[in-house]
Amino acid sequence: MSSRFCAIAPLLLLVLPVLSGCQGEQSDSAGSDAGTVASPLLPLVVYSARKEHLIRPLFDRYTALTGQPIEYITDSAGPLVARLQAEGSRSPADLLLTTDAGNLWYAAQQGLLREVTSSELERVPGSLRDPDGRWYGLSVRARTIVFATDRVSPEELSSYEQLADQTWSGRLCLRTAKKVYNQSLVATMIASIGEQQAESIVAGWVANLALPPFSNDTKVMEAIASGQCDVGIVNTYYYGRLKQERPDLELALFWPNQSGKAPLDRGVHINVSGGGVVVHSARPKAAATLLGWLVSPEAQTLFASLNQEYPVDPEGEVSETVAGWGSFKRDTINLSVAGEFQGAAIRLMDRAGYF
Ligand code: FE
């Protein structure tokens, strides 16, 4: 274990259940820990914005397979990134896991992640990872259209752009523009259809809103189900969760942008939860090995199904529930644009009155 880990160990005692071996030194090059006998391998430390119940089964499995213990803390992406910045080279973290390419891009931009490559990580499609190898997508979620099945027929829907048509006046519900998921959606629209066109679409959405934007996707769907609006845009796993709790709700998903003239046929906007090796990790090879295992077929099935998501490999196995939603063409734009155009997207939404 690195000495910097020991230096801040008292702080981490609050959140990390087991700390041992601070009398020894372990790194990828050293490979052994002279000071401890309890465990042949010292823990890898993961900072995770993915919730505990979604990652713990994977960590348990990895430990069972390899003997490599894993310790982790969970928090929102913002605080975890701020923590990595504050800790700097004294950080005990080896791996950062977080949702949304916009967040991963930001962490990489801040110099918090290091470049890693491996044959395992090559399994991640090029559009779902940083071109410089600082972060990799680990699961895919689609941000798609949801509609009220008793008031809307799927034939009335076609694309994100079409939700700006007058047909949907007073019938659209959206989540707040402050959420990174919507910033990433608009950022990829800017990259695909240009800023001017994207702005007129977003202004059209705002004009069609039935109610002010909601704080989360579930509230959007509840408003649709209760008849306050007819259509919305949500992440697929929130739909899965809500339908599991309330199968009676008359809601269904629609896959937009599947056909038509380019760029209208670009596919459904997808995003990832993903991870990267922390720049100051004392054990980057071990951290990259864990990251690589997370994209193995076994881990991918578990990683995706725990949150009703899709594996990064479009051919990968999905749960029965997710399969029931039907298949769709994914937008294959490189998700780095979610970060590169994030600032432009925020300013655009502000100008369009989308808050
Ligand atoms: Fe989410």
Short mmCIF file of N, CA and C and ligand atoms in Angstrom, two decimals, residues 99 141 175 179 181 235 237-238 241, ligand 1:
data_model
loop_
_atom_site.label_atom_id
_atom_site.label_comp_id
_atom_site.label_asym_id
_atom_site.label_seq_id
_atom_site.Cartn_x
_atom_site.Cartn_y
_atom_site.Cartn_z
N THR A 99 -21.08 7.93 -14.12
CA THR A 99 -22.03 7.88 -15.21
C THR A 99 -21.81 9.09 -16.11
N ARG A 141 -26.74 3.20 -21.78
CA ARG A 141 -28.15 3.56 -21.56
C ARG A 141 -28.59 4.42 -22.73
N ARG A 175 -36.95 16.72 -18.34
CA ARG A 175 -36.17 16.90 -17.12
C ARG A 175 -35.34 18.18 -17.26
N LYS A 179 -29.30 18.78 -15.70
CA LYS A 179 -28.80 17.42 -15.62
C LYS A 179 -27.86 17.12 -16.79
N TYR A 181 -27.25 14.52 -18.33
CA TYR A 181 -27.81 13.65 -19.37
C TYR A 181 -28.39 14.49 -20.52
N ASN A 235 -34.02 8.25 -19.67
CA ASN A 235 -33.08 7.13 -19.77
C ASN A 235 -33.85 5.83 -19.58
N TYR A 237 -33.24 2.95 -18.24
CA TYR A 237 -33.30 2.18 -16.98
C TYR A 237 -34.29 2.78 -15.99
N TYR A 238 -34.54 4.10 -16.07
CA TYR A 238 -35.57 4.68 -15.19
C TYR A 238 -36.95 4.18 -15.60
N ARG A 241 -37.22 0.65 -14.23
CA ARG A 241 -37.49 0.65 -12.78
C ARG A 241 -38.94 0.98 -12.49
FE FE B 1 -29.24 8.05 -13.80
#
